[in-house]
Amino acid sequence: EAHLVFYVLTGEGAGTLFKIDENSGDIHATKRLDREEKAFYILHAKAVNRQTNEALEGESEFIIKIHDINDNEPRFTRDPYIAHVPEMSDIGTSVIQVTAIDADDATYGNSAKVVYSILQGQPYFSVDPETGLIKTALSGMDREVKEKYLVVIQAKDMAGQMGGLSGTATVSITLADVNDNPPRFTKTLYEFRVPESRELGSSVGAIRAMDADIGQNAEMDYRIIGSDGPGMFDIISNRSTQEGVIVLRKPLDFEKKRQYSLRVQVENVHINPRSYKMGPFRDEASVRITVEDVDEPPAFERPSYVMEVREDADRNVIIGTVSASDPDDKRSLVRYTIDRRTDMDRLFDIHAGNGSVYVLRDLDREENAWHNISVIASEFDNPRLISRVPVYIRVLDVNDNAPTFATNYEAFVCENAKRIQTVSATDPDEPIGGHRFIFSLAPEAAGKANFSVRDNKDNTAWILTRRSSYSSLQRSVYHVPVVISDGELPALSSTNTLTIRVCTCDREGNMKLCNPEALTAKAGLSTGALVAILLCVMILLMIVVLFAALRRQRKKEPLIISKEDVRDNVVSYNDEGGGEEDTQAFDIGTLRNPEAIEDSKQRRDIVPETFYPQVRRPVLPPSRDNNGDVRVFITQKLQDNDSDPTAPPYDSLATYAYEGNGSVAESLSSLESVTTEGDQDYNYLSEWGPRFKKLADMYGGDDSDS
């Protein structure tokens, strides 16, 4: 019966990727599967009796294969590719092969079938759509014209069809140089002048031919193919500069021969057989060498001298000797001097006749361990002919400096600390066996010492406390004299004072509280520095306050600077009388009746005055004379607006105006009318003359005419 049997699944991914319905035996996948991660799974299933828990038959093996979909674009094995191809290559010359790999299944459909195409690099290069081999597509590409090319290759799957995925790679192609340019001299004749005292093997001059190629294709060989002085000169090819250096092989004698003529040839070392048709890869030039007669200066026996002297040497002690002679036949006597520009302190001097160098002043190795001076040799007969030689004088060390603290120690001790400071020393002397410092407490402080000094035998020492506790209230600063001596003979010593300040610390030994003097010293700020910082802060605050005041002052400028500044919310009333439509901008009744009482009305362009109480000026008692009081009313309103802290912005304008008095026709405005237009009698307009004829025609007729 079916309910007596259940199914069990084992194998790869059983229970995680795949599950089996134990009643029906259906296998289900529980997660998304990736063929590129694993292409197939091997599973085993068996039927088991629920009561006996025994298999009814042997296990069945299942192989679950994952069908592929095109979900991976081709990827190039490298990006970018670097390639080189010789210049002047023929069309179709292979450059480099690019490869793109598609992780999809190559045996199922076209998901992994890749087709290559070129997106950038035409017309110079092309690519094989199937193999990805890049070839040259243009002949005669000259490196001297353009050397580098950037090619972009695209790989697309699905055999290049629509909907396929693609990837790109960049190929940097450099044209490799070939020897297609011969060397050429820039001149046909080179001239050099050389003194007869020139040493053998030294350079007489250098000539250079130009070659547009690079690298080994520009390497050139120079040789002398003709000379009227055989064996006198030779030419050496300098591979780094590609120059031909003419060197002297035999001594020159101005009295025997004053001029030499050479014929020099240059030729490429590496010649491209394909370039033979372009002509010979060599060139020739002439060289003329003129010998000059000179009176040579004295010559030193050595190119340089090294001497040693102890720093405690007495004055006038000779430390070495230099020697020079006149190479000319006359053998003139030589006079020695020291170039004082190399010995500004005049520490040394030299005997003018024999060249002995001696000490002139006391030396200090710690100030300067080496002295480099220049000795000048000149002929007695011709003092203008001089030669120089460097003399390096090394000052040998003598123990003449006592050791001192390595740094300016300033220690802080907790009230219950034991070891508070490790100190070391320094000595400008340099003994052969190295330094060996000895630390101890000064004898005058040993009897009543609050601290002790323990020498660690490694050129350091510990400063230890000799009391169980210290109180910063009783004494906040201690001065400990430490004697440091070296191990030389004779031994030198010095007394150094260590300043120790008592501070309050927590249980972990971290400083919590110290006296103000110690804190100031630890922070590294003096009282003058703190005062300077406070002054700077006060000056900055004053600048900020002044700037804010200036901004507030600028904000209190008049609402309307000029007539051109009036912008959007200007309310204008141009009617001669009657028909005013806009009565919402301000209270028209105020102009009509100057005796109107000022009501507290809220303005539409600002926050209501309940939030900003306005201080009002006392209103003058109105008069029954309308013409006079309106002028006073307008003046009062102008003053109220100027002093109002809640004045409207610049784009609003409150206008108060009065027509004036003295008109024969009196007021033309209907603001003072208390009756309707139908109750008015306008027949009197016809008596005012021709200027009011238009008004008489409009208002003077009967109602039917109107």
PDB file of C-alpha atoms in Angstrom, residues 328-490:
ATOM      1  CA  ASP A 328     107.757  72.466 -19.638  1.00  0.00           C
ATOM      2  CA  ASP A 329     111.409  72.217 -20.594  1.00  0.00           C
ATOM      3  CA  LYS A 330     112.348  75.282 -18.588  1.00  0.00           C
ATOM      4  CA  ARG A 331     111.361  73.495 -15.329  1.00  0.00           C
ATOM      5  CA  SER A 332     110.272  76.605 -13.514  1.00  0.00           C
ATOM      6  CA  LEU A 333     110.088  76.575  -9.701  1.00  0.00           C
ATOM      7  CA  VAL A 334     106.655  76.006  -8.167  1.00  0.00           C
ATOM      8  CA  ARG A 335     104.983  78.052  -5.470  1.00  0.00           C
ATOM      9  CA  TYR A 336     102.168  76.581  -3.287  1.00  0.00           C
ATOM     10  CA  THR A 337      99.204  78.387  -1.743  1.00  0.00           C
ATOM     11  CA  ILE A 338      95.832  77.429  -0.266  1.00  0.00           C
ATOM     12  CA  ASP A 339      92.673  78.664  -1.947  1.00  0.00           C
ATOM     13  CA  ARG A 340      91.150  80.638   0.927  1.00  0.00           C
ATOM     14  CA  ARG A 341      87.672  80.239  -0.518  1.00  0.00           C
ATOM     15  CA  THR A 342      87.953  76.592   0.541  1.00  0.00           C
ATOM     16  CA  ASP A 343      89.405  77.481   3.991  1.00  0.00           C
ATOM     17  CA  MET A 344      87.452  80.526   5.124  1.00  0.00           C
ATOM     18  CA  ASP A 345      88.364  80.000   8.807  1.00  0.00           C
ATOM     19  CA  ARG A 346      92.101  79.806   7.966  1.00  0.00           C
ATOM     20  CA  LEU A 347      92.562  76.577   9.895  1.00  0.00           C
ATOM     21  CA  PHE A 348      95.450  75.395   7.699  1.00  0.00           C
ATOM     22  CA  ASP A 349      98.388  76.833   5.815  1.00  0.00           C
ATOM     23  CA  ILE A 350     101.056  75.534   3.437  1.00  0.00           C
ATOM     24  CA  HIS A 351     104.757  76.191   3.000  1.00  0.00           C
ATOM     25  CA  ALA A 352     105.151  78.023  -0.302  1.00  0.00           C
ATOM     26  CA  GLY A 353     108.377  76.239  -1.248  1.00  0.00           C
ATOM     27  CA  ASN A 354     107.986  72.574  -0.266  1.00  0.00           C
ATOM     28  CA  GLY A 355     104.189  72.089  -0.174  1.00  0.00           C
ATOM     29  CA  SER A 356     103.974  71.023   3.496  1.00  0.00           C
ATOM     30  CA  VAL A 357     100.445  71.512   4.943  1.00  0.00           C
ATOM     31  CA  TYR A 358     100.309  72.414   8.653  1.00  0.00           C
ATOM     32  CA  VAL A 359      97.760  73.398  11.308  1.00  0.00           C
ATOM     33  CA  LEU A 360      97.191  77.092  11.777  1.00  0.00           C
ATOM     34  CA  ARG A 361      94.386  77.115  14.394  1.00  0.00           C
ATOM     35  CA  ASP A 362      92.785  74.776  16.916  1.00  0.00           C
ATOM     36  CA  LEU A 363      90.555  72.068  15.460  1.00  0.00           C
ATOM     37  CA  ASP A 364      87.283  70.592  16.725  1.00  0.00           C
ATOM     38  CA  ARG A 365      86.153  67.295  15.234  1.00  0.00           C
ATOM     39  CA  GLU A 366      82.641  67.676  16.662  1.00  0.00           C
ATOM     40  CA  GLU A 367      82.224  70.898  14.712  1.00  0.00           C
ATOM     41  CA  ASN A 368      83.689  69.590  11.453  1.00  0.00           C
ATOM     42  CA  ALA A 369      85.123  66.108  11.011  1.00  0.00           C
ATOM     43  CA  TRP A 370      86.381  66.661   7.457  1.00  0.00           C
ATOM     44  CA  HIS A 371      87.995  69.667   5.806  1.00  0.00           C
ATOM     45  CA  ASN A 372      88.193  69.838   2.034  1.00  0.00           C
ATOM     46  CA  ILE A 373      90.696  72.417   0.870  1.00  0.00           C
ATOM     47  CA  SER A 374      92.181  73.213  -2.499  1.00  0.00           C
ATOM     48  CA  VAL A 375      95.932  73.697  -2.947  1.00  0.00           C
ATOM     49  CA  ILE A 376      97.124  75.917  -5.785  1.00  0.00           C
ATOM     50  CA  ALA A 377     100.467  75.425  -7.543  1.00  0.00           C
ATOM     51  CA  SER A 378     101.838  78.260  -9.702  1.00  0.00           C
ATOM     52  CA  GLU A 379     105.081  78.927 -11.529  1.00  0.00           C
ATOM     53  CA  PHE A 380     107.435  81.573 -10.191  1.00  0.00           C
ATOM     54  CA  ASP A 381     108.117  82.807 -13.720  1.00  0.00           C
ATOM     55  CA  ASN A 382     104.459  82.915 -14.730  1.00  0.00           C
ATOM     56  CA  PRO A 383     102.160  83.123 -11.681  1.00  0.00           C
ATOM     57  CA  ARG A 384      99.090  83.171 -13.898  1.00  0.00           C
ATOM     58  CA  LEU A 385      99.643  79.522 -14.784  1.00  0.00           C
ATOM     59  CA  ILE A 386      98.160  77.607 -11.893  1.00  0.00           C
ATOM     60  CA  SER A 387      96.822  74.151 -11.179  1.00  0.00           C
ATOM     61  CA  ARG A 388      94.708  72.890  -8.302  1.00  0.00           C
ATOM     62  CA  VAL A 389      94.496  69.689  -6.353  1.00  0.00           C
ATOM     63  CA  PRO A 390      91.895  68.734  -3.702  1.00  0.00           C
ATOM     64  CA  VAL A 391      93.226  67.881  -0.249  1.00  0.00           C
ATOM     65  CA  TYR A 392      90.882  65.991   2.107  1.00  0.00           C
ATOM     66  CA  ILE A 393      91.848  66.380   5.771  1.00  0.00           C
ATOM     67  CA  ARG A 394      90.236  64.057   8.307  1.00  0.00           C
ATOM     68  CA  VAL A 395      90.166  65.206  11.932  1.00  0.00           C
ATOM     69  CA  LEU A 396      90.690  62.278  14.328  1.00  0.00           C
ATOM     70  CA  ASP A 397      88.564  62.150  17.459  1.00  0.00           C
ATOM     71  CA  VAL A 398      89.836  62.944  20.953  1.00  0.00           C
ATOM     72  CA  ASN A 399      87.713  62.547  24.093  1.00  0.00           C
ATOM     73  CA  ASP A 400      87.092  66.209  24.857  1.00  0.00           C
ATOM     74  CA  ASN A 401      83.310  66.315  25.432  1.00  0.00           C
ATOM     75  CA  ALA A 402      81.374  65.188  28.475  1.00  0.00           C
ATOM     76  CA  PRO A 403      78.114  63.279  27.956  1.00  0.00           C
ATOM     77  CA  THR A 404      74.776  65.007  28.545  1.00  0.00           C
ATOM     78  CA  PHE A 405      71.095  64.093  28.533  1.00  0.00           C
ATOM     79  CA  ALA A 406      69.910  62.926  25.116  1.00  0.00           C
ATOM     80  CA  THR A 407      66.967  65.320  25.339  1.00  0.00           C
ATOM     81  CA  ASN A 408      65.493  67.924  27.651  1.00  0.00           C
ATOM     82  CA  TYR A 409      63.639  65.601  29.997  1.00  0.00           C
ATOM     83  CA  GLU A 410      60.733  66.900  32.064  1.00  0.00           C
ATOM     84  CA  ALA A 411      59.153  64.094  34.075  1.00  0.00           C
ATOM     85  CA  PHE A 412      55.784  63.803  35.795  1.00  0.00           C
ATOM     86  CA  VAL A 413      55.443  61.573  38.819  1.00  0.00           C
ATOM     87  CA  CYS A 414      52.217  60.228  40.257  1.00  0.00           C
ATOM     88  CA  GLU A 415      51.724  60.560  43.984  1.00  0.00           C
ATOM     89  CA  ASN A 416      52.163  56.778  44.430  1.00  0.00           C
ATOM     90  CA  ALA A 417      54.556  55.923  41.541  1.00  0.00           C
ATOM     91  CA  LYS A 418      57.809  53.943  41.818  1.00  0.00           C
ATOM     92  CA  ARG A 419      59.653  54.289  38.469  1.00  0.00           C
ATOM     93  CA  ILE A 420      58.948  57.545  36.749  1.00  0.00           C
ATOM     94  CA  GLN A 421      61.471  58.097  33.929  1.00  0.00           C
ATOM     95  CA  THR A 422      64.039  56.366  31.731  1.00  0.00           C
ATOM     96  CA  VAL A 423      66.867  58.662  30.626  1.00  0.00           C
ATOM     97  CA  SER A 424      69.670  58.271  28.095  1.00  0.00           C
ATOM     98  CA  ALA A 425      72.705  60.309  27.174  1.00  0.00           C
ATOM     99  CA  THR A 426      74.516  61.563  24.126  1.00  0.00           C
ATOM    100  CA  ASP A 427      78.136  62.485  23.472  1.00  0.00           C
ATOM    101  CA  PRO A 428      79.391  64.202  20.322  1.00  0.00           C
ATOM    102  CA  ASP A 429      82.637  62.233  20.604  1.00  0.00           C
ATOM    103  CA  GLU A 430      82.958  59.013  18.613  1.00  0.00           C
ATOM    104  CA  PRO A 431      85.154  56.492  20.458  1.00  0.00           C
ATOM    105  CA  ILE A 432      86.368  53.477  18.509  1.00  0.00           C
ATOM    106  CA  GLY A 433      84.639  50.955  20.780  1.00  0.00           C
ATOM    107  CA  GLY A 434      81.417  52.936  21.059  1.00  0.00           C
ATOM    108  CA  HIS A 435      79.977  54.882  23.979  1.00  0.00           C
ATOM    109  CA  ARG A 436      79.693  53.541  27.533  1.00  0.00           C
ATOM    110  CA  PHE A 437      77.891  55.971  29.817  1.00  0.00           C
ATOM    111  CA  ILE A 438      77.736  55.711  33.617  1.00  0.00           C
ATOM    112  CA  PHE A 439      74.796  57.301  35.465  1.00  0.00           C
ATOM    113  CA  SER A 440      74.733  58.209  39.153  1.00  0.00           C
ATOM    114  CA  LEU A 441      73.115  60.619  41.568  1.00  0.00           C
ATOM    115  CA  ALA A 442      75.136  63.720  42.359  1.00  0.00           C
ATOM    116  CA  PRO A 443      77.002  63.344  45.707  1.00  0.00           C
ATOM    117  CA  GLU A 444      75.581  66.579  47.105  1.00  0.00           C
ATOM    118  CA  ALA A 445      72.015  65.210  46.659  1.00  0.00           C
ATOM    119  CA  ALA A 446      72.618  61.628  47.823  1.00  0.00           C
ATOM    120  CA  GLY A 447      72.010  62.293  51.541  1.00  0.00           C
ATOM    121  CA  LYS A 448      68.579  63.873  51.330  1.00  0.00           C
ATOM    122  CA  ALA A 449      67.467  62.474  47.997  1.00  0.00           C
ATOM    123  CA  ASN A 450      63.808  61.894  47.261  1.00  0.00           C
ATOM    124  CA  PHE A 451      64.762  59.959  44.119  1.00  0.00           C
ATOM    125  CA  SER A 452      67.456  57.477  43.135  1.00  0.00           C
ATOM    126  CA  VAL A 453      69.279  56.675  39.863  1.00  0.00           C
ATOM    127  CA  ARG A 454      69.736  53.073  38.679  1.00  0.00           C
ATOM    128  CA  ASP A 455      72.251  52.511  35.865  1.00  0.00           C
ATOM    129  CA  ASN A 456      70.885  49.911  33.420  1.00  0.00           C
ATOM    130  CA  LYS A 457      74.361  49.192  31.975  1.00  0.00           C
ATOM    131  CA  ASP A 458      73.014  49.862  28.447  1.00  0.00           C
ATOM    132  CA  ASN A 459      73.616  53.622  28.261  1.00  0.00           C
ATOM    133  CA  THR A 460      70.253  54.253  29.936  1.00  0.00           C
ATOM    134  CA  ALA A 461      69.189  54.738  33.545  1.00  0.00           C
ATOM    135  CA  TRP A 462      65.992  54.617  35.594  1.00  0.00           C
ATOM    136  CA  ILE A 463      64.913  57.413  37.871  1.00  0.00           C
ATOM    137  CA  LEU A 464      63.229  55.728  40.877  1.00  0.00           C
ATOM    138  CA  THR A 465      61.294  57.117  43.800  1.00  0.00           C
ATOM    139  CA  ARG A 466      62.636  56.685  47.328  1.00  0.00           C
ATOM    140  CA  ARG A 467      59.416  57.549  49.098  1.00  0.00           C
ATOM    141  CA  SER A 468      56.139  55.693  49.249  1.00  0.00           C
ATOM    142  CA  SER A 469      54.105  58.695  48.194  1.00  0.00           C
ATOM    143  CA  TYR A 470      54.322  62.350  47.205  1.00  0.00           C
ATOM    144  CA  SER A 471      51.950  65.217  47.741  1.00  0.00           C
ATOM    145  CA  SER A 472      51.575  67.971  45.191  1.00  0.00           C
ATOM    146  CA  LEU A 473      50.242  70.219  47.951  1.00  0.00           C
ATOM    147  CA  GLN A 474      53.450  69.988  49.958  1.00  0.00           C
ATOM    148  CA  ARG A 475      55.863  70.243  47.025  1.00  0.00           C
ATOM    149  CA  SER A 476      55.018  70.187  43.334  1.00  0.00           C
ATOM    150  CA  VAL A 477      58.480  70.332  41.699  1.00  0.00           C
ATOM    151  CA  TYR A 478      61.703  68.409  42.401  1.00  0.00           C
ATOM    152  CA  HIS A 479      65.113  68.888  40.764  1.00  0.00           C
ATOM    153  CA  VAL A 480      67.262  65.751  40.577  1.00  0.00           C
ATOM    154  CA  PRO A 481      70.991  66.218  39.698  1.00  0.00           C
ATOM    155  CA  VAL A 482      72.276  63.274  37.607  1.00  0.00           C
ATOM    156  CA  VAL A 483      75.993  62.768  36.943  1.00  0.00           C
ATOM    157  CA  ILE A 484      76.835  61.194  33.554  1.00  0.00           C
ATOM    158  CA  SER A 485      80.399  60.106  32.773  1.00  0.00           C
ATOM    159  CA  ASP A 486      81.899  58.335  29.758  1.00  0.00           C
ATOM    160  CA  GLY A 487      84.192  55.324  29.789  1.00  0.00           C
ATOM    161  CA  GLU A 488      87.115  56.955  28.019  1.00  0.00           C
ATOM    162  CA  LEU A 489      90.535  57.788  29.345  1.00  0.00           C
ATOM    163  CA  PRO A 490      90.653  60.359  30.656  1.00  0.00           C
TER     164      PRO A 490
END
